[in-house]
Tab-separated table of C-alpha atoms in Angstrom:
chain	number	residue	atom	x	y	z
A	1	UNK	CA	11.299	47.441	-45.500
A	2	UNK	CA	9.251	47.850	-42.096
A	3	UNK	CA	8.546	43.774	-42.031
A	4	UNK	CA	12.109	42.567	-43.130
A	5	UNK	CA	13.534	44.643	-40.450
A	6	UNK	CA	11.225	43.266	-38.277
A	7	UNK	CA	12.012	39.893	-39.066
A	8	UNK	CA	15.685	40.602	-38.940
A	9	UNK	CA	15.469	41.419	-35.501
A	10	UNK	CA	13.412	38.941	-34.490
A	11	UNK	CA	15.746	36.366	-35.958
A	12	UNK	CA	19.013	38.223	-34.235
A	13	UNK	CA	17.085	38.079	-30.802
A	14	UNK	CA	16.739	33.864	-31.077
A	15	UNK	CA	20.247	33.941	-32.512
A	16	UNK	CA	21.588	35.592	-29.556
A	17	UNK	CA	19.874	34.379	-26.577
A	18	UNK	CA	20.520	31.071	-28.012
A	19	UNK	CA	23.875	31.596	-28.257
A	20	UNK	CA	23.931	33.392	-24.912
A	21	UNK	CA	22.589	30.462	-23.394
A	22	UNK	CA	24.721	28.090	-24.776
A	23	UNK	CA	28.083	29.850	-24.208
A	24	UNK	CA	26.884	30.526	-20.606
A	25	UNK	CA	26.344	27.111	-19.675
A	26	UNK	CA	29.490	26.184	-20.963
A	27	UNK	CA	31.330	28.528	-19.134
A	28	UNK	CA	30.051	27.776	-15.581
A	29	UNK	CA	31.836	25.041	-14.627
A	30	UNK	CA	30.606	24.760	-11.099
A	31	UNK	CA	27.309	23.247	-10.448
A	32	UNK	CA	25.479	25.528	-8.355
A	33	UNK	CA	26.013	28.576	-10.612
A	34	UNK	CA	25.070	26.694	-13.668
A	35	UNK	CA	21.599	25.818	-12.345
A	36	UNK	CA	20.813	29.616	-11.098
A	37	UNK	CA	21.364	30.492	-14.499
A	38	UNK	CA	19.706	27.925	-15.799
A	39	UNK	CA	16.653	29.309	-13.523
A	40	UNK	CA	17.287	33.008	-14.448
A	41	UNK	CA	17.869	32.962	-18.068
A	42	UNK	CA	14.322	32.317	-19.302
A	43	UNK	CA	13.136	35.449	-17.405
A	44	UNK	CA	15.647	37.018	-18.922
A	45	UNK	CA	14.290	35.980	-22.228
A	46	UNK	CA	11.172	37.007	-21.062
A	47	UNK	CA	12.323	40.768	-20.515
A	48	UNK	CA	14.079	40.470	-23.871
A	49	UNK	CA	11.500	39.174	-25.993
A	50	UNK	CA	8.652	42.193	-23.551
A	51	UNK	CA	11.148	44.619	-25.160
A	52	UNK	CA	11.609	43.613	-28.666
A	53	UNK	CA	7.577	43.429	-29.040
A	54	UNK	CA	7.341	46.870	-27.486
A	55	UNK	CA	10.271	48.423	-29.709
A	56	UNK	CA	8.539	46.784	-32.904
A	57	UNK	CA	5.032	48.525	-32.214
A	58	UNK	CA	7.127	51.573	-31.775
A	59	UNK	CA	8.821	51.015	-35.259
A	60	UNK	CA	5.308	50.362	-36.845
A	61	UNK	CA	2.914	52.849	-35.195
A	62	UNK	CA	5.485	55.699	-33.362
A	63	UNK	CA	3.631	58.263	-36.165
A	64	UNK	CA	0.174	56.898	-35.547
A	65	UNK	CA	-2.111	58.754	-34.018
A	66	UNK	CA	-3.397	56.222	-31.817
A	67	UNK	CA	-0.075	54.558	-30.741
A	68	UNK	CA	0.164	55.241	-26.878
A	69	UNK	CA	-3.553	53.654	-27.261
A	70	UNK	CA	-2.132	50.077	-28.906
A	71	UNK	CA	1.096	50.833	-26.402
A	72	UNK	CA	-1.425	50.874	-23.136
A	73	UNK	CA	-3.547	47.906	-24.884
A	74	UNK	CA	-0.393	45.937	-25.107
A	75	UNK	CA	1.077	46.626	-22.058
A	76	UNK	CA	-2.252	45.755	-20.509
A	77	UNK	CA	-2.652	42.538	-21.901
A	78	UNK	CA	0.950	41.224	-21.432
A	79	UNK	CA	0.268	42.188	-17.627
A	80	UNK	CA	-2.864	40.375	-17.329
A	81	UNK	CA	-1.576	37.605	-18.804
A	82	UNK	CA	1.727	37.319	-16.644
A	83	UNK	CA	-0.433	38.001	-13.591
A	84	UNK	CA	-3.243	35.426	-14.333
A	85	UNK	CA	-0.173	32.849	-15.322
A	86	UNK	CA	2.001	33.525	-11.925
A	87	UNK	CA	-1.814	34.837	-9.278
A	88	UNK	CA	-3.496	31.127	-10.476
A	89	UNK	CA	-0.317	28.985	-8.940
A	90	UNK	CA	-0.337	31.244	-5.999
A	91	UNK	CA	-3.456	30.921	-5.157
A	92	UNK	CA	-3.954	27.645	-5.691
A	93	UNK	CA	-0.562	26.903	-3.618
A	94	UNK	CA	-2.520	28.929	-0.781
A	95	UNK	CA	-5.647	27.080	-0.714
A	96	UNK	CA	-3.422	23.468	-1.364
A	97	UNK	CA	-1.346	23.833	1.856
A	98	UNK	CA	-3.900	25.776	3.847
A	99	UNK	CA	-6.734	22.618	3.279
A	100	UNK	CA	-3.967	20.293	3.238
A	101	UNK	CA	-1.344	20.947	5.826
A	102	UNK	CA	1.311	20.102	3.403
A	103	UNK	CA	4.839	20.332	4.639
A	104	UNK	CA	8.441	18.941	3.205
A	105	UNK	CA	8.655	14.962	4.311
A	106	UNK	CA	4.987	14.410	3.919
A	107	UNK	CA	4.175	11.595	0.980
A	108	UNK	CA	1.301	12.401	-1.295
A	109	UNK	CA	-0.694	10.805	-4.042
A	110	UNK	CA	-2.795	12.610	-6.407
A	111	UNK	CA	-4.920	11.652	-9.643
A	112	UNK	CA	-1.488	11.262	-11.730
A	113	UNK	CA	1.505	12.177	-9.556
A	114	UNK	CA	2.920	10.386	-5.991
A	115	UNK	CA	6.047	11.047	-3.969
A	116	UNK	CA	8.111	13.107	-1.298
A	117	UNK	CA	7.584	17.050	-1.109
A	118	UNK	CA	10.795	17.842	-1.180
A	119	UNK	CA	9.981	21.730	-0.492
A	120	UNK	CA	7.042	24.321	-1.109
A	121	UNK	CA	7.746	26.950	-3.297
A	122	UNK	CA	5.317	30.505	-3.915
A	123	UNK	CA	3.908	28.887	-7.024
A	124	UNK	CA	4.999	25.525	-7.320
A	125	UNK	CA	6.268	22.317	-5.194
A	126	UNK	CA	9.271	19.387	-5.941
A	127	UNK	CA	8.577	16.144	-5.120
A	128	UNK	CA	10.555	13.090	-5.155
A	129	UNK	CA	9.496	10.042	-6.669
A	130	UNK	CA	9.903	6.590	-5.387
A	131	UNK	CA	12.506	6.452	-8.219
A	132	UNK	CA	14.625	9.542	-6.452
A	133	UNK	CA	13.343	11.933	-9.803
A	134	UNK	CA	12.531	15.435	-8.848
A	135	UNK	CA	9.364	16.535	-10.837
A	136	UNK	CA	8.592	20.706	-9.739
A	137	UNK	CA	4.548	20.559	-9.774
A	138	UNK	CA	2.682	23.929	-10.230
A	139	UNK	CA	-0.175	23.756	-7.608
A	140	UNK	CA	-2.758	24.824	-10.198
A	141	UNK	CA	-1.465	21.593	-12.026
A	142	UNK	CA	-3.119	19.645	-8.928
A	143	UNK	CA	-5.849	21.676	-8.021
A	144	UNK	CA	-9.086	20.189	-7.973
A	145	UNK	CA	-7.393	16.767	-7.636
A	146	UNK	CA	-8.121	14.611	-4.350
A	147	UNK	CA	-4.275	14.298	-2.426
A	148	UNK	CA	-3.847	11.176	-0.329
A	149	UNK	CA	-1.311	11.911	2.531
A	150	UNK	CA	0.581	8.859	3.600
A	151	UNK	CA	2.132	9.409	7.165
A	152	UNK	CA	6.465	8.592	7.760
A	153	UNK	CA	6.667	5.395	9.513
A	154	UNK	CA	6.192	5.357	13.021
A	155	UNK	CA	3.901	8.819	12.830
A	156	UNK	CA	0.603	6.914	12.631
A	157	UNK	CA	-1.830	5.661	14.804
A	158	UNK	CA	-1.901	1.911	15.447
A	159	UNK	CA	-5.119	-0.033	15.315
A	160	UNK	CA	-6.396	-3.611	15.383
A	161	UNK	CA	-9.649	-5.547	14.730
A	162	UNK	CA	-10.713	-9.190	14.710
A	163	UNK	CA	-12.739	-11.004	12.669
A	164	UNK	CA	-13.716	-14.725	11.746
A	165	UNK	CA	-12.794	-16.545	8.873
A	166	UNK	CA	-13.394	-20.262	7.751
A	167	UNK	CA	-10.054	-22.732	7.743
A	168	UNK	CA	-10.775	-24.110	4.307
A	169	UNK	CA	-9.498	-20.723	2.693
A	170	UNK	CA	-6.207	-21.363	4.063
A	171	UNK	CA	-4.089	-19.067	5.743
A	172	UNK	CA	-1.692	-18.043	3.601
A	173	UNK	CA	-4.266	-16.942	0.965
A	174	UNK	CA	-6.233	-15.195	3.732
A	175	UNK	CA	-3.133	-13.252	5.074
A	176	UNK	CA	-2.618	-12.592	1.470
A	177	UNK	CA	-5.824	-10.686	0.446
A	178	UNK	CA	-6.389	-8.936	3.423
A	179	UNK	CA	-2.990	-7.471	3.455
A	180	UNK	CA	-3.708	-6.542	-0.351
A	181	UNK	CA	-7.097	-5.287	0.533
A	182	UNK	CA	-5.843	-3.245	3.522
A	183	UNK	CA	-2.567	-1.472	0.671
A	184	UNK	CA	-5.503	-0.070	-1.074
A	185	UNK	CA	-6.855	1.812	1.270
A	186	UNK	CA	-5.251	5.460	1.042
A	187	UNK	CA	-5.413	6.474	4.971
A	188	UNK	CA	-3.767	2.989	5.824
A	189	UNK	CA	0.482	3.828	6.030
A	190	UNK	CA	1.868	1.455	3.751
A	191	UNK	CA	5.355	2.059	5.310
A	192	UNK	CA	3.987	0.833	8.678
A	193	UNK	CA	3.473	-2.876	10.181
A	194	UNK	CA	0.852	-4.338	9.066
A	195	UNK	CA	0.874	-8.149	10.815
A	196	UNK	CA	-1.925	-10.298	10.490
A	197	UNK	CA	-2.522	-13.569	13.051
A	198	UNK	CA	-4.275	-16.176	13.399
A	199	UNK	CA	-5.745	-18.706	16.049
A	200	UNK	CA	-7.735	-21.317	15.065
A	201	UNK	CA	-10.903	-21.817	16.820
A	202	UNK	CA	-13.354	-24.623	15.839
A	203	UNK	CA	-13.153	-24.478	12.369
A	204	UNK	CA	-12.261	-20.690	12.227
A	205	UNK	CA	-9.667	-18.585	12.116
A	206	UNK	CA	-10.153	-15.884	14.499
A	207	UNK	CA	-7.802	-13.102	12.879
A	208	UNK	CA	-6.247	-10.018	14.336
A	209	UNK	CA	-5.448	-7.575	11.557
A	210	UNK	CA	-3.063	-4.725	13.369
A	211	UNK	CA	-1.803	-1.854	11.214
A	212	UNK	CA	-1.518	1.875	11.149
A	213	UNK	CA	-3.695	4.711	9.941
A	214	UNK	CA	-3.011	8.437	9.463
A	215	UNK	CA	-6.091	9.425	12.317
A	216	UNK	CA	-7.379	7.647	15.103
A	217	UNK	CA	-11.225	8.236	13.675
A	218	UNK	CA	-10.128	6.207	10.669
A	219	UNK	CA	-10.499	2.830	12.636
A	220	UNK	CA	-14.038	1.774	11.880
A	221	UNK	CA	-14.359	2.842	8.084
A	222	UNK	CA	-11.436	0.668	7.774
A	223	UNK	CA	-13.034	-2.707	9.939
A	224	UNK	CA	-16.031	-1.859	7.783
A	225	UNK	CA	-14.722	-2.377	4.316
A	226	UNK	CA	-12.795	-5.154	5.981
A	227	UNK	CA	-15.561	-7.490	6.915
A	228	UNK	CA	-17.887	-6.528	4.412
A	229	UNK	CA	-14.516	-7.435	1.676
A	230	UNK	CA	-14.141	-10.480	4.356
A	231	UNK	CA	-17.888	-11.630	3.898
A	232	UNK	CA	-17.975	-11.320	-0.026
A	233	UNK	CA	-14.410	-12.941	-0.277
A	234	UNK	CA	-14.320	-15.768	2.618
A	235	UNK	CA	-18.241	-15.611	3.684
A	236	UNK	CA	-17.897	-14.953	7.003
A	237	UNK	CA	-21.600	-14.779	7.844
A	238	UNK	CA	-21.578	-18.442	8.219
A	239	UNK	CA	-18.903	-18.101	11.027
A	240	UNK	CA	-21.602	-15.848	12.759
């Protein structure tokens, strides 16, 4: 009888927080209300489901003479479980902002995720995808992960090079690549001008590539992957 009354209440709990749920949501009509239940109701659950587990090992083990043992072992486990679930996010939301200076407006791009931070939470952070989709990210989902920060337009720092490049490759297909070449690069603001011109001299181009870069110091890692992309693609040592 012990395990179909346990089963029976087990059963009655889903049937009535999904119910609960369900009529709840219906009822709230205005949108603000609905979506702080929607964000309060699983704890709920939580609470719920913490009590039913503790009333069934009462039902089970009440006469037992170990029972406020298996009590204390259960309450210890669900705590270090609930605190290793909620410490690890706020931990690693510590260490992310801390090494990052992350801040609401900033653009980011990680290993599998780019956007907006649309705020910083205790455990967790929404960003906004090109797409305007609002994905909540738990920092331990990202830890460990290298985070490119991308700069708002007119925030950067502008820089300029020039460099030689044989006429024969045409201009339009140099402008192209170097442009391309120059996206990749993950300290380079996309968002920002990046102009590219040309005077011919001899039978060279002599190119000015002007663009913006998150840091000042980031100037001549970017004209060194440049010209060495520059001499593989267009062999500029001959213009030497």
């Amino acid at each position: 009888m012990k395990v179909l009354y346990t089963v029976i209440f087990a059963l009655a709990l889903i049937v009535l927080l999904r119910g609960a749920n369900y009529f709840l949501t219906l009822i709230t009509h205005q949108k603000n209300l609905r979506a702080y239940i929607l964000r309060i109701f699983p704890w709920i659950e939580v609470v719920l489901w913490t009590a039913y587990v503790f009333w069934a090992i009462h039902y089970w083990f009440h006469d037992l003479a170990g029972y406020m043992l298996i009590s204390a072992t259960v309450a210890i486990v669900l705590i270090l479980l609930m605190g290793w679930y909620v410490l690890r996010d706020i931990i690693s939301g510590a260490v992310l902002r801390s090494d990052n200076n992350l801040e609401p407006g900033l653009k980011i791009k990680t290993d599998n995720l780019s956007g907006t931070i649309s705020s910083l939470g205790f455990i967790s952070m929404e960003i906004t995808s090109t797409e305007g989709e609002r994905v909540n990210v738990p920092y331990s989902r990202i830890t460990g992960q290298s985070i490119t920060k991308r700069a708002a337009k007119g925030q950067g720092k502008s820089q300029s090079f020039k460099i030689h490049i044989p006429q024969h490759y045409g201009a339009l297909n140099i402008e192209k690549r170097l442009k391309r070449k120059i996206l990749e690069l993950p300290w380079v603001i996309a968002e920002g001008d990046i102009r590219i011109s040309m005077k011919t001299i001899e039978e060279n181009y002599e190119t000015e590539i002007s663009f913006y870069t998150i840091k000042d110091e980031m100037l001549n890692q970017t004209e060194e992957i440049i010209r060495d992309f520059a001499n593989e693609t267009f062999d500029t040592a001959k213009t030497k």
